[in-house]
Coordinates of C-alpha atoms in Angstrom, one line a residue:
X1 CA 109.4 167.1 118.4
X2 CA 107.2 164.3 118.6
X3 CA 107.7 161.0 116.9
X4 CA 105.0 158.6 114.9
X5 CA 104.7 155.5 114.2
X6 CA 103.7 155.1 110.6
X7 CA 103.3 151.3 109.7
X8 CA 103.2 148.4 111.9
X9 CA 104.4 144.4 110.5
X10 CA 104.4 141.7 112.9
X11 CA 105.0 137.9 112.0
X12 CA 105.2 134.3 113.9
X13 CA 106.3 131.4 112.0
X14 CA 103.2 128.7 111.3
X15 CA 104.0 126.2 113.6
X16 CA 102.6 125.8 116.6
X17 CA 103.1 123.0 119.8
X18 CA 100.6 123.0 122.7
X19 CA 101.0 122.8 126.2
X20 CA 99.6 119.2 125.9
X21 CA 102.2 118.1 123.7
X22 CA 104.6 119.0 126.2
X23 CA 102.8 117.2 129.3
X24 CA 103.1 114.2 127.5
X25 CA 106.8 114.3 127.0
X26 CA 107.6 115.3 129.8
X27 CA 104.6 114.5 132.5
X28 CA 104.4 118.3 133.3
X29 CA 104.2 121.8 131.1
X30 CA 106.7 124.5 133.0
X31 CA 105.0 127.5 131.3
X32 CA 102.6 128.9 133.6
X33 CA 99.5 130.3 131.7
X34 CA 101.0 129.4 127.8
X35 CA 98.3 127.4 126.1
X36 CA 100.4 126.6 122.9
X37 CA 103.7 128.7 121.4
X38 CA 105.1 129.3 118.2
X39 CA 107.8 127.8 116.7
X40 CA 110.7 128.2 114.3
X41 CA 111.3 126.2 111.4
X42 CA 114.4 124.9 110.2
X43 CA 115.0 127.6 107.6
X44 CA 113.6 130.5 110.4
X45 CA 115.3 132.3 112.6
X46 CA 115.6 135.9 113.9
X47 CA 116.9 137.7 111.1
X48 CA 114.2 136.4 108.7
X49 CA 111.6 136.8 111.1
X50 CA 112.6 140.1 111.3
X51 CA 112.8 140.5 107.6
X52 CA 109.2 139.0 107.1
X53 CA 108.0 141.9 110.0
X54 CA 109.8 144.6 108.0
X55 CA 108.9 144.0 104.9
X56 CA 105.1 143.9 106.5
X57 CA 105.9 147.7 108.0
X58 CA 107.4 149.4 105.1
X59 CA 103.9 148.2 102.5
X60 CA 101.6 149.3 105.4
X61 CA 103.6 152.7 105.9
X62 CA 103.4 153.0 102.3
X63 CA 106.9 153.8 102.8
X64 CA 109.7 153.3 99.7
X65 CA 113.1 150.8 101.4
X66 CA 114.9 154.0 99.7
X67 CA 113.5 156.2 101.9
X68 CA 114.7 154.6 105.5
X69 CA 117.7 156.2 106.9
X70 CA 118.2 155.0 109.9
X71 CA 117.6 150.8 110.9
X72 CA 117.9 148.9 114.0
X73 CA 117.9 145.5 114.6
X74 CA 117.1 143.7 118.2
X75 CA 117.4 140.2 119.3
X76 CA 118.2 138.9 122.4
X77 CA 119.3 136.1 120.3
X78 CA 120.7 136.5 116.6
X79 CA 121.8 134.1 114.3
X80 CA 125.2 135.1 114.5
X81 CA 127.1 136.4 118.4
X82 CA 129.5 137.8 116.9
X83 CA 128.2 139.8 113.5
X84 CA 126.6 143.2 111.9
X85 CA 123.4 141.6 110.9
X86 CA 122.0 145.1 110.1
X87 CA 124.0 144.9 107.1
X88 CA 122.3 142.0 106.0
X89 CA 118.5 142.7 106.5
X90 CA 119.4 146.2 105.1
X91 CA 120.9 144.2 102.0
X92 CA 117.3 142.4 101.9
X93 CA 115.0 145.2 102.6
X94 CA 117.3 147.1 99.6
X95 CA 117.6 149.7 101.6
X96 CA 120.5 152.2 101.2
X97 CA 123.8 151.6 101.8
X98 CA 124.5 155.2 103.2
X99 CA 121.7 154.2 106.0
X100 CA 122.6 154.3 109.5
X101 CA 122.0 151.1 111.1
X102 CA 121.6 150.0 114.8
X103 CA 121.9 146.6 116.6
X104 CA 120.4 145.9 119.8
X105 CA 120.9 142.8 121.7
X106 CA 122.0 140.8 125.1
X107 CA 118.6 141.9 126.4
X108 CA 115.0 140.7 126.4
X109 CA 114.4 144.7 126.7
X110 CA 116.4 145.4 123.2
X111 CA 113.2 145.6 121.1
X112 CA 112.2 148.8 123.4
X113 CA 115.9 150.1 123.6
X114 CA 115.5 150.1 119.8
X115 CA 112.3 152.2 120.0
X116 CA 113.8 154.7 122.3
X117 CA 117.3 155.1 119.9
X118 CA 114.9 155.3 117.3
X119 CA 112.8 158.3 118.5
X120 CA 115.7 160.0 119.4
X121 CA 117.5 159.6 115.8
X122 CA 114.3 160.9 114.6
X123 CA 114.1 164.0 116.9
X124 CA 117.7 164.7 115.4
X125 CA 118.0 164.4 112.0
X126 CA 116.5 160.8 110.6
X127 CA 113.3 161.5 108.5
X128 CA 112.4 157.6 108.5
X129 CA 113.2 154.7 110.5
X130 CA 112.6 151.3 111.1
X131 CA 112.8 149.5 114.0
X132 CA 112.8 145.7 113.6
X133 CA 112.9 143.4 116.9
X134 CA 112.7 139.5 116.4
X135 CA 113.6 136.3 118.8
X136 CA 113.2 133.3 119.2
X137 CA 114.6 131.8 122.9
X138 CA 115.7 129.1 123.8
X139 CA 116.7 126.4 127.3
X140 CA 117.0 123.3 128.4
X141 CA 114.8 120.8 127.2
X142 CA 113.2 120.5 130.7
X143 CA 113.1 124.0 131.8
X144 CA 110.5 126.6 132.0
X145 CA 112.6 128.7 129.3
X146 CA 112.1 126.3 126.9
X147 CA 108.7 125.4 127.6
X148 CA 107.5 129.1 127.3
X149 CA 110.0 129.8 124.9
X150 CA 108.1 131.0 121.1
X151 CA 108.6 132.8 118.5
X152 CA 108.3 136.1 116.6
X153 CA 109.0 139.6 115.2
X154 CA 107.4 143.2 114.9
X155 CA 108.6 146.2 113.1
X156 CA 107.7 150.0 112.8
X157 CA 108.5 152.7 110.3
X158 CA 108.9 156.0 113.1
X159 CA 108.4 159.3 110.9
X160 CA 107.8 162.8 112.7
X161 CA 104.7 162.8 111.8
X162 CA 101.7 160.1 111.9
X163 CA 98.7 158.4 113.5
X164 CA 100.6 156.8 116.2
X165 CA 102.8 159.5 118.6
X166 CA 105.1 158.2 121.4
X167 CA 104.1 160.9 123.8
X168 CA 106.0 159.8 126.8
X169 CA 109.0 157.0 127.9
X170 CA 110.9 156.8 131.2
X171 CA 113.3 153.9 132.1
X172 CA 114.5 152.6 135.3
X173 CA 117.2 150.5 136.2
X174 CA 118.9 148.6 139.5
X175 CA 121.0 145.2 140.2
X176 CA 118.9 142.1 139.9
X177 CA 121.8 139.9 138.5
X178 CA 121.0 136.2 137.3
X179 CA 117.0 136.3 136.6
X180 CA 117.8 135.2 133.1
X181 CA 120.8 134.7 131.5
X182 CA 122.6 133.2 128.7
X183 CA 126.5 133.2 129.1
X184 CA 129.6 133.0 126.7
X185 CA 129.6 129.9 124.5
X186 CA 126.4 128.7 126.0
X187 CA 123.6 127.9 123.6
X188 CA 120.7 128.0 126.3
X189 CA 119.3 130.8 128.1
X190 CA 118.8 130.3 131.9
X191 CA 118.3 131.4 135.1
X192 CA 118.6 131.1 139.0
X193 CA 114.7 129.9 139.2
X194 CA 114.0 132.3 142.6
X195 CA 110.9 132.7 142.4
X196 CA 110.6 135.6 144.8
X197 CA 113.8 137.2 144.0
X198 CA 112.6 137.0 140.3
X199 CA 109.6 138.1 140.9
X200 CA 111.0 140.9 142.5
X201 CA 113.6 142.2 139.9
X202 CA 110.4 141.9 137.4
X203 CA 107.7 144.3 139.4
X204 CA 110.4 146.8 140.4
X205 CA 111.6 147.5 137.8
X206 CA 108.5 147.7 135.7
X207 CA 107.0 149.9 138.4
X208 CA 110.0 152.4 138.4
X209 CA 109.8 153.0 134.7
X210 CA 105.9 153.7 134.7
X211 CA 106.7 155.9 137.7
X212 CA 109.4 157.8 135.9
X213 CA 106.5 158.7 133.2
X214 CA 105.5 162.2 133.1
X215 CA 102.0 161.8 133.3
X216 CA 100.3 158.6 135.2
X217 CA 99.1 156.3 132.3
X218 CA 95.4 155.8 131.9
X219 CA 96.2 153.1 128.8
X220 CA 93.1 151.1 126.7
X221 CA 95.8 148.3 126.5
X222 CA 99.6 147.6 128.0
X223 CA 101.9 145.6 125.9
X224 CA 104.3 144.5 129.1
X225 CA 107.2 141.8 129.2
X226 CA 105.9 137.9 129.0
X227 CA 108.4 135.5 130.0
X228 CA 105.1 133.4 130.7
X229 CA 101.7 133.7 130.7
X230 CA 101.2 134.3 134.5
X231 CA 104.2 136.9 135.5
X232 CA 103.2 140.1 133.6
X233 CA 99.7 139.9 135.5
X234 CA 101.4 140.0 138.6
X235 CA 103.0 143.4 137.6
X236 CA 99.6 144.9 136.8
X237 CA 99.3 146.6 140.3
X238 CA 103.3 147.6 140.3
X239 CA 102.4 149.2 136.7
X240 CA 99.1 151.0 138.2
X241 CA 97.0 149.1 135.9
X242 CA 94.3 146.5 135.1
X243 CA 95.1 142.8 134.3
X244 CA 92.0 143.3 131.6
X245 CA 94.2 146.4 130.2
X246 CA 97.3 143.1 129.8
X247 CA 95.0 140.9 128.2
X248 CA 94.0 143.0 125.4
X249 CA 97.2 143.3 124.1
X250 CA 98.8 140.0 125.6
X251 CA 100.1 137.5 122.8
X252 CA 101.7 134.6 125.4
X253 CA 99.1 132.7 125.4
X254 CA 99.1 131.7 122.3
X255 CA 102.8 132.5 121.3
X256 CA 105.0 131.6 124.0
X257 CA 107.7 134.0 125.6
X258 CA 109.3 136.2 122.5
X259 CA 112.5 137.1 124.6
X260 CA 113.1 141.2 122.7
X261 CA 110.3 140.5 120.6
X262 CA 107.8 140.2 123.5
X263 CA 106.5 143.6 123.8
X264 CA 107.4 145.0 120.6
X265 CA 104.5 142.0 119.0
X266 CA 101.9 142.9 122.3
X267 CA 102.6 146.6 120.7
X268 CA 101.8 146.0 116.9
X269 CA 99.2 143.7 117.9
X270 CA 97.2 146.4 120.0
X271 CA 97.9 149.2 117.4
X272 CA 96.2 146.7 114.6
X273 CA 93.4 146.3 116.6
X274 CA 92.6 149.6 117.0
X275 CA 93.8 150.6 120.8
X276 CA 94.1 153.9 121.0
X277 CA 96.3 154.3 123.8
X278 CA 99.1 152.3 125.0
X279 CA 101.3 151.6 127.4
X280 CA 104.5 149.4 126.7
X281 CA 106.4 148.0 128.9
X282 CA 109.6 146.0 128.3
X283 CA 112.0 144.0 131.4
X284 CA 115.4 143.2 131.1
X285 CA 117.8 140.9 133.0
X286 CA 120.0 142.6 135.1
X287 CA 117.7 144.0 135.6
X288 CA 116.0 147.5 133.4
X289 CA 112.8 148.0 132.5
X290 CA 111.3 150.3 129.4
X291 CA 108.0 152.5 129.3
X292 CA 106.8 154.0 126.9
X293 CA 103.1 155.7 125.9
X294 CA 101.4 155.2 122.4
X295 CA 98.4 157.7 121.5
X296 CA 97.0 156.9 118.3
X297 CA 94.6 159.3 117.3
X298 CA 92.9 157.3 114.0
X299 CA 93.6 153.7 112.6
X300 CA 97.2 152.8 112.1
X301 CA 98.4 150.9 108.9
X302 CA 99.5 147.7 109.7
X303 CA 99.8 144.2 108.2
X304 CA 100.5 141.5 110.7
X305 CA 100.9 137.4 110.3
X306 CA 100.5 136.2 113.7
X307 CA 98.4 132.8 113.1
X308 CA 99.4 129.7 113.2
X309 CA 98.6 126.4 110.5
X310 CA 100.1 123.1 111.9
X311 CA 100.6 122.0 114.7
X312 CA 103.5 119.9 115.7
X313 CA 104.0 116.9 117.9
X314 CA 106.6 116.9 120.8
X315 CA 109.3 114.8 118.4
X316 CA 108.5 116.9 115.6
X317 CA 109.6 120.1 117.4
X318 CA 112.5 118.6 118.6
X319 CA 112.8 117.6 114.6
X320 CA 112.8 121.2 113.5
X321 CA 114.8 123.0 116.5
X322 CA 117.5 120.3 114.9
X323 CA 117.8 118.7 118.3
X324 CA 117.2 115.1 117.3
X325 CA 119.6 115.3 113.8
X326 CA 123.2 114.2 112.9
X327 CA 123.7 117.1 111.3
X328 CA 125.5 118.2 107.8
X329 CA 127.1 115.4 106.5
X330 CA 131.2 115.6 106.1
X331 CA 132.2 116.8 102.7
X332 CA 130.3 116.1 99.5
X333 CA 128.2 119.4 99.3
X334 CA 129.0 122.1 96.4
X335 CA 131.5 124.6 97.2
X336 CA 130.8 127.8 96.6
X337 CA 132.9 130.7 98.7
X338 CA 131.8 133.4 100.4
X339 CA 132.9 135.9 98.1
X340 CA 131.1 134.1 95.5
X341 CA 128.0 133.8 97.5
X342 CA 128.0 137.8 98.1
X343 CA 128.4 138.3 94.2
X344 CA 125.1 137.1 94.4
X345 CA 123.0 138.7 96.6
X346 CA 121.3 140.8 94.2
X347 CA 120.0 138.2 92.7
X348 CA 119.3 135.9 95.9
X349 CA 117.9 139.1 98.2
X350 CA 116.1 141.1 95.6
X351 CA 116.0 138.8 92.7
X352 CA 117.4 140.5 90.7
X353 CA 117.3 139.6 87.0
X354 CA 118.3 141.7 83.8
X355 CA 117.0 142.7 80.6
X356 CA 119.0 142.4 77.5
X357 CA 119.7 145.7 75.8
X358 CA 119.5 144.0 72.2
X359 CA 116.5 141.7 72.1
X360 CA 114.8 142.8 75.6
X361 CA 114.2 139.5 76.8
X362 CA 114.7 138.7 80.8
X363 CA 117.6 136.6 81.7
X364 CA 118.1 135.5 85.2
X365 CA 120.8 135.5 86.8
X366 CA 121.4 138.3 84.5
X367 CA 125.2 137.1 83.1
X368 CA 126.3 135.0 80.2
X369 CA 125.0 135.3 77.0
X370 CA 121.4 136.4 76.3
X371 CA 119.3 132.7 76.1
X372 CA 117.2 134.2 73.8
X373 CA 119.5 136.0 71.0
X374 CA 122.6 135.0 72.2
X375 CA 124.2 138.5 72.9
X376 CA 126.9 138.8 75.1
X377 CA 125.7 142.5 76.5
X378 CA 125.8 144.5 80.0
X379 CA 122.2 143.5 81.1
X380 CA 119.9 146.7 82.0
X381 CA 119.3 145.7 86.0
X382 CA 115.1 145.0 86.5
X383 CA 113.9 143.8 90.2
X384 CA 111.6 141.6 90.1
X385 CA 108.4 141.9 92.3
X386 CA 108.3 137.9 93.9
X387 CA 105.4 136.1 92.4
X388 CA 104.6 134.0 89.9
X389 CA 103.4 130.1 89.2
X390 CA 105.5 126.8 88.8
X391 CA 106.1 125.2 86.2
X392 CA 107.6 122.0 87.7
X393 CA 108.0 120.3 90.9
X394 CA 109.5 117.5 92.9
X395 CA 109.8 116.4 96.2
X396 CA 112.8 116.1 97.9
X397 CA 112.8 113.3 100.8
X398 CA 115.4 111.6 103.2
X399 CA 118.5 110.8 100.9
X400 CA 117.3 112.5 98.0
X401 CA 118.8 116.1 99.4
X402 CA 122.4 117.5 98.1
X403 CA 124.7 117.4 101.0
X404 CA 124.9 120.9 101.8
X405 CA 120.5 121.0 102.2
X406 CA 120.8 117.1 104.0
X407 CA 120.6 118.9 107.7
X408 CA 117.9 121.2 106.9
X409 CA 115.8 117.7 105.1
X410 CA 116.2 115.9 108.0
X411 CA 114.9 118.6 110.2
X412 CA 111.9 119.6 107.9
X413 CA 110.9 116.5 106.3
X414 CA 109.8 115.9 102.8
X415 CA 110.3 119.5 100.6
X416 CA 109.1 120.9 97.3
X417 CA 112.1 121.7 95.1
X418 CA 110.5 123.8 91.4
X419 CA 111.0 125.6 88.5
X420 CA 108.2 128.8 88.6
X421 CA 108.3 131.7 86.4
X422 CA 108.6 134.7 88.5
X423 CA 106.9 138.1 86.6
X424 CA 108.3 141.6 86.0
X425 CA 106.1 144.3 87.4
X426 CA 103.9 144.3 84.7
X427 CA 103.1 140.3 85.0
X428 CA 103.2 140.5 81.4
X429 CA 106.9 138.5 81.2
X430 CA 108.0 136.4 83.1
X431 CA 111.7 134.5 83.6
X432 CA 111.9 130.7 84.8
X433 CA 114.0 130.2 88.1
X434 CA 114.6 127.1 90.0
X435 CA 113.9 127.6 93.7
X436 CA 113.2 125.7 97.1
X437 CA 109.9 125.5 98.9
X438 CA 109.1 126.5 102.3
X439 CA 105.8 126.8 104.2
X440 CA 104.0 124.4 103.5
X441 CA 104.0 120.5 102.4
X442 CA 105.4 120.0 98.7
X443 CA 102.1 118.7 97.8
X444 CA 100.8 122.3 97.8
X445 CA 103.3 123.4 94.8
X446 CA 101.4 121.9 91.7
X447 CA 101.9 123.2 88.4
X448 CA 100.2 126.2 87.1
X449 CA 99.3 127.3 91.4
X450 CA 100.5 130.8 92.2
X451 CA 103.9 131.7 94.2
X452 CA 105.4 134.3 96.3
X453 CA 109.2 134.8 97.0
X454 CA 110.7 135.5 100.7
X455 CA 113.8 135.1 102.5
X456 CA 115.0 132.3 104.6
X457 CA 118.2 130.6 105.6
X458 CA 119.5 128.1 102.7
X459 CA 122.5 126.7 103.6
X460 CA 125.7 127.0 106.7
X461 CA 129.3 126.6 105.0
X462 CA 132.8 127.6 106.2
X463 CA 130.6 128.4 109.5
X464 CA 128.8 131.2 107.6
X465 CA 125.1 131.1 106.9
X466 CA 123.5 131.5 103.5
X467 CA 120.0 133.5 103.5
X468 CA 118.3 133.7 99.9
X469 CA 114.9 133.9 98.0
X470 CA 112.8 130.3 98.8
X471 CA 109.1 130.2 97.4
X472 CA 105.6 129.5 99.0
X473 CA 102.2 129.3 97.9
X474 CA 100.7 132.7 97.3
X475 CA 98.5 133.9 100.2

C-alpha cells in the first residue's frame, strides 16, 4: 500500500542576518555558499516552529486535528533533552489524546526517519499522520556551525491516498563518527572540521541510500542535506544527479543550515512549487543517510511561510539568541506552579473560553461568575478561532517588563503588550483578553487593526518552559 502526502506547511521565523553582517564581526563568513540565514527569536524555538508548520499542513490537507492518529515530532535540537514534547504540540494542535505520537531526535536525519516511521504506521493501521520536523542549530560563535546555522520547520499530513505518493526509500548506513556532534551537557553542536573525512562520511552515505532505491531516480528536483551551501552540490554526482536538479529545491541559501529540518523544508518547498518528482535525501552524523522518492501526480495543497521581514545586525542576533543578556532576574516574578499552569492550557493552547448557560454571554477564562449576569454556572466549552482587533495597547521597554518576561525584553527589545477582543466563529461576539505581542514592532498594534493568535514560549520557571497564545498583526 502506498502512502500520500496530503498537505504540506513549512515556516522560518522573520528574521534574517547576512553573510555581510557576519564578515564584519568577525573579518570572515565560515558558511560556504549561505548568503543570509534565518533566525530565531526570543519567544521561537523548535517546538513552535513546528507548531506554526503543522498548523500550515493540517488547513492545506483540509484535514480536522481530530482526525490525526498518529504524530511525530523531529529535532536534532528540542527545547527540552530530556522531555515528550509530542505531548505538548499534540495539546496545541488539539489533537487526540488517544493519538499515537513519535519523537525523533539526536540526528540531523530525524526529519526523514520521521517520514519513513510515518509511512510505515500508515501502511499498518494509521488513517492520518502528521509528520512535523523543526530545528534550529547551534555552535560556537566563531565556527562554521554557527555561521550556517538557520532556522525552520516543515510538516506533512501522510494519508493512503493523495496527490503526492512516496513510491520508493532506501537507507544506508556505516561508521563516520565525529562529523557533527553535540555531546551530553554541551549546548553547541560541533565537529572534527576534516574536511576530507567529512566530506567523505557525507557522499557515501548519500550515494549508498540512492543506490539502495529500487529504481534509479530520474527526479525534476532533490531536496538533499545542507549543512552549507556548497557541500550538498558536491554529492550531486555520488546521488547520480544534477547540481541544477539541487538548486531547484535548495533553501540554504537563503536560510542557513536547518540541522532535521533541512530536507524536510527543501521537500515542502519543491512540492509547493509544483515539482513533480522528487528525490529527498537526508545525512546523519555517524554517519546514515535517508532516500526517498516523491511523485506527485497534480498540485499539492500547501501553505508555506518561508520569507523573511527584518533583517538583523550582528549585536542584534547575538541580542535575540540571548547571548549578550544577564538573564531572568532573581526572585520578584509571579508564582504560578506547574500544575496551575497545566490547568490552563485550554485556555492558553486553544483559547478556550466559555459561554454561560444562563445569559449566553462569552467569558474568558471561562470560571468565576458570569461578568455579564453574574451566574455562578458550569460554562458550555466554545474554542475560539484566533482573530480579532485591539482595543488597547502599550509598549513595554527596558525596566518596564514584570520579572518573569525581563529576559525575554532584553532579548527582543521594546514589545506591544494589549487588550483585543478575540471573535467566536461567527465574528459576531467577541470576548476581551489581554495578551503579548510578537512579530512585529509594538508600533504595528494600534487600536481597531486586526489580530491573529499563535503559540510561542512565554515564560521559564522551576526550569520548566511556559508556551501560550501571543498575538500578531493579521496577515
Amino acid at each position: 500500500m502506498m502512502t500520500a502526502i496530503t498537505g504540506v506547511g513549512a515556516y522560518a521565523p522573520r528574521f534574517r542576518i547576512t553573510a555581510e553582517a557576519f564578515e564584519e564581526a568577525w573579518g570572515q563568513f565560515h558558511a560556504a555558499g549561505i548568503s543570509e540565514k534565518a533566525v530565531p527569536a526570543a519567544d521561537e524555538d523548535a517546538l513552535t516552529m513546528g507548531y506554526e508548520a503543522a498548523t500550515r499542513a493540517l488547513e492545506a490537507a483540509a484535514v480536522a486535528p481530530s482526525s490525526v492518529d498518529w504524530l511525530a515530532f523531529a529535532s536534532s535540537r528540542p527545547p527540552a533533552a530530556e522531555e515528550d514534547l509530542t505531548a505538548r504540540l499534540g495539546a496545541m494542535l488539539a489533537l487526540d489524546e488517544s493519538t499515537t505520537r513519535q519523537l525523533f531526535t539526536g540526528s540531523t536525519r530525524a526529519g526523514t526517519r520521521a517520514l519513513w516511521a510515518c509511512t510505515d504506521a500508515i501502511g499498518a493501521d494509521a488513517t492520518a499522520g502528521l509528520v512535523v520536523a523543526a530545528d534550529a542549530p547551534k555552535g560556537d560563535p566563531d565556527d562554521g556551525v554557527d555561521h550556517a546555522a538557520g532556522a525552520g520547520a516543515a510538516a506533512f499530513v501522510l494519508e493512503r491516498d493523495g496527490p503526492a505518493e512516496i513510491v520508493d526509500r532506501a537507507e544506508y548506513a556505516t561508521p563516520y563518527p565525529g562529523t557533527r556532534f553535540r555531546n551530553t551537557g554541551e549546548d553547541e553542536t560541533q565537529g572534527l572540521g576534516v574536511t576530507q573525512y567529512d566530506r567523505a562520511a557525507f557522499t557515501e552515505t548519500i550515494g549508498g541510500a540512492v543506490d539502495g532505491l529500487e529504481t534509479e531516480p530520474d527526479p525534476d528536483a532533490v531536496a538533499i542535506q545542507a549543512p552549507d551551501g556548497k557541500l550538498p552540490y558536491r554529492a550531486a554526482g555520488a546521488a547520480g544527479v544534477g547540481t541544477d536538479e539541487i538548486q531547484a529545491a535548495a533553501m540554504v541559501h537563503e536560510l542557513g543550515d536547518l540541522g532535521a529540518a533541512s530536507v524536510p523544508v527543501s521537500l515542502a518547498s519543491a512540492l509547493a512549487d509544483g515539482y513533480e518528482s522528487i528525490l529527498a535525501v537526508a545525512h546523519g552524523s555517524g554517519a546514515g543517510a535517508d532516500a526517498l522518492m516523491v511523485d506527485a501526480d497534480g498540485a499539492v495543497p500547501a501553505q508555506t511561510a518561508l520569507e523573511g521581514d527584518a533583517t538583523l545586525s550582528y549585536a542584534e542576533y547575538l541580542r535575540q539568541r540571548g547571548v549578550v543578556t544577564t538573564g531572568p532576574p532573581s526572585g520578584g516574578g509571579a508564582y504560578v506552579s506547574v500544575p496551575s499552569w497545566r490547568r490552563s492550557i485550554p485556555q492558553r493552547y486553544r483559547l478556550e473560553a466559555g459561554r454561560c448557560p444562563d445569559c449566553g454571554a462569552l467569558s474568558f477564562p471561562p470560571e468565576g461568575a458570569c461578568t455579564d449576569c453574574g451566574s455562578l454556572v458550569e460554562y458550555e466549552p466554545v474554542e475560539l478561532p484566533g482573530t480579532g482587533t485591539v482595543e488597547a495597547v502599550t509598549t513595554i521597554s527596558q525596566g518596564g517588563a514584570p520579572p518573569e518576561f525581563a529576559e525575554q525584553q532584553a532579548r527582543t527589545g521594546d514589545y506591544a503588550a494589549a487588550i483585543v477582543a478575540l471573535e467566536d466563529e461567527a465574528g459576531t461576539e467577541s470576548v476581551s483578553i489581554s495578551a503579548m505581542g510578537t512579530d512585529a514592532a509594538p508600533e504595528e498594534f494600534a487600536v481597531g487593526e486586526r489580530i491573529e493568535t499563535t503559540i510561542r514560549r512565554v515564560y521559564t520557571q522551576e526550569g520548566v518552559t511556559r508556551y501560550g497564545f501571543k498575538v500578531r498583526p493579521a496577515e
